[in-house]
């Protein structure tokens, strides 16, 4: 790997989109996980879940 010293103009023109891309991918993955969990809750015949705050739901 060859390293080169960049001048001020080259540094100003350098653009990176890695952070926004990673954030977008993580947001999509989080939404997908939530969608799968909600789907599984709604199609199950019976079950129990506890929500933070002490709320507990049971369905048959």
Short mmCIF file of C-alpha atoms in Angstrom, two decimals:
data_model
loop_
_atom_site.label_atom_id
_atom_site.label_comp_id
_atom_site.label_asym_id
_atom_site.label_seq_id
_atom_site.Cartn_x
_atom_site.Cartn_y
_atom_site.Cartn_z
CA UNK A 1 0.00 0.00 0.00
CA UNK A 2 1.38 3.35 -0.98
CA UNK A 3 0.70 6.41 1.19
CA UNK A 4 0.60 9.87 -0.33
CA UNK A 5 0.49 13.22 1.41
CA UNK A 6 -2.59 15.16 0.29
CA UNK A 7 -2.67 18.90 -0.04
CA UNK A 8 -5.50 21.10 1.33
CA UNK A 9 -7.45 21.09 -1.95
CA UNK A 10 -7.38 17.29 -2.21
CA UNK A 11 -8.45 16.94 1.41
CA UNK A 12 -11.39 19.29 0.84
CA UNK A 13 -12.53 17.27 -2.19
CA UNK A 14 -12.36 13.92 -0.40
CA UNK A 15 -15.87 12.59 0.33
CA UNK A 16 -16.79 9.52 2.35
CA UNK A 17 -20.25 8.01 2.54
CA UNK A 18 -19.40 5.08 4.79
CA UNK A 19 -21.10 6.41 7.94
CA UNK A 20 -24.44 7.18 6.31
CA UNK A 21 -24.38 3.89 4.43
CA UNK A 22 -23.72 1.91 7.59
CA UNK A 23 -26.48 3.81 9.40
CA UNK A 24 -28.95 3.10 6.62
CA UNK A 25 -28.13 -0.61 6.59
CA UNK A 26 -28.48 -0.86 10.36
CA UNK A 27 -31.83 0.96 10.27
CA UNK A 28 -33.17 -1.42 7.61
CA UNK A 29 -31.97 -4.45 9.58
CA UNK A 30 -33.57 -3.17 12.78
CA UNK A 31 -36.86 -2.59 10.97
CA UNK A 32 -36.71 -6.09 9.51
CA UNK A 33 -36.14 -7.68 12.92
CA UNK A 34 -39.07 -5.75 14.42
CA UNK A 35 -41.28 -6.75 11.49
CA UNK A 36 -40.45 -10.44 11.96
CA UNK A 37 -41.12 -10.30 15.71
CA UNK A 38 -44.47 -8.53 15.23
CA UNK A 39 -45.46 -10.99 12.49
CA UNK A 40 -44.64 -13.95 14.72
CA UNK A 41 -46.69 -12.45 17.56
CA UNK A 42 -49.74 -11.91 15.37
CA UNK A 43 -49.78 -15.31 13.67
CA UNK A 44 -49.15 -17.42 16.78
CA UNK A 45 -52.17 -19.24 18.19
CA UNK A 46 -51.21 -18.74 21.83
CA UNK A 47 -48.38 -17.20 23.77
CA UNK A 48 -47.13 -14.86 26.44
CA UNK A 49 -44.97 -11.77 26.33
CA UNK A 50 -43.73 -9.23 28.84
CA UNK A 51 -43.20 -5.61 27.85
CA UNK A 52 -40.77 -3.37 29.75
CA UNK A 53 -42.66 -1.61 32.50
CA UNK A 54 -44.14 -4.80 33.90
CA UNK A 55 -46.96 -5.26 31.39
CA UNK A 56 -47.65 -8.90 30.63
CA UNK A 57 -49.86 -10.15 27.80
CA UNK A 58 -51.23 -13.64 27.31
CA UNK A 59 -53.37 -14.85 24.42
CA UNK A 60 -54.93 -18.21 23.56
#
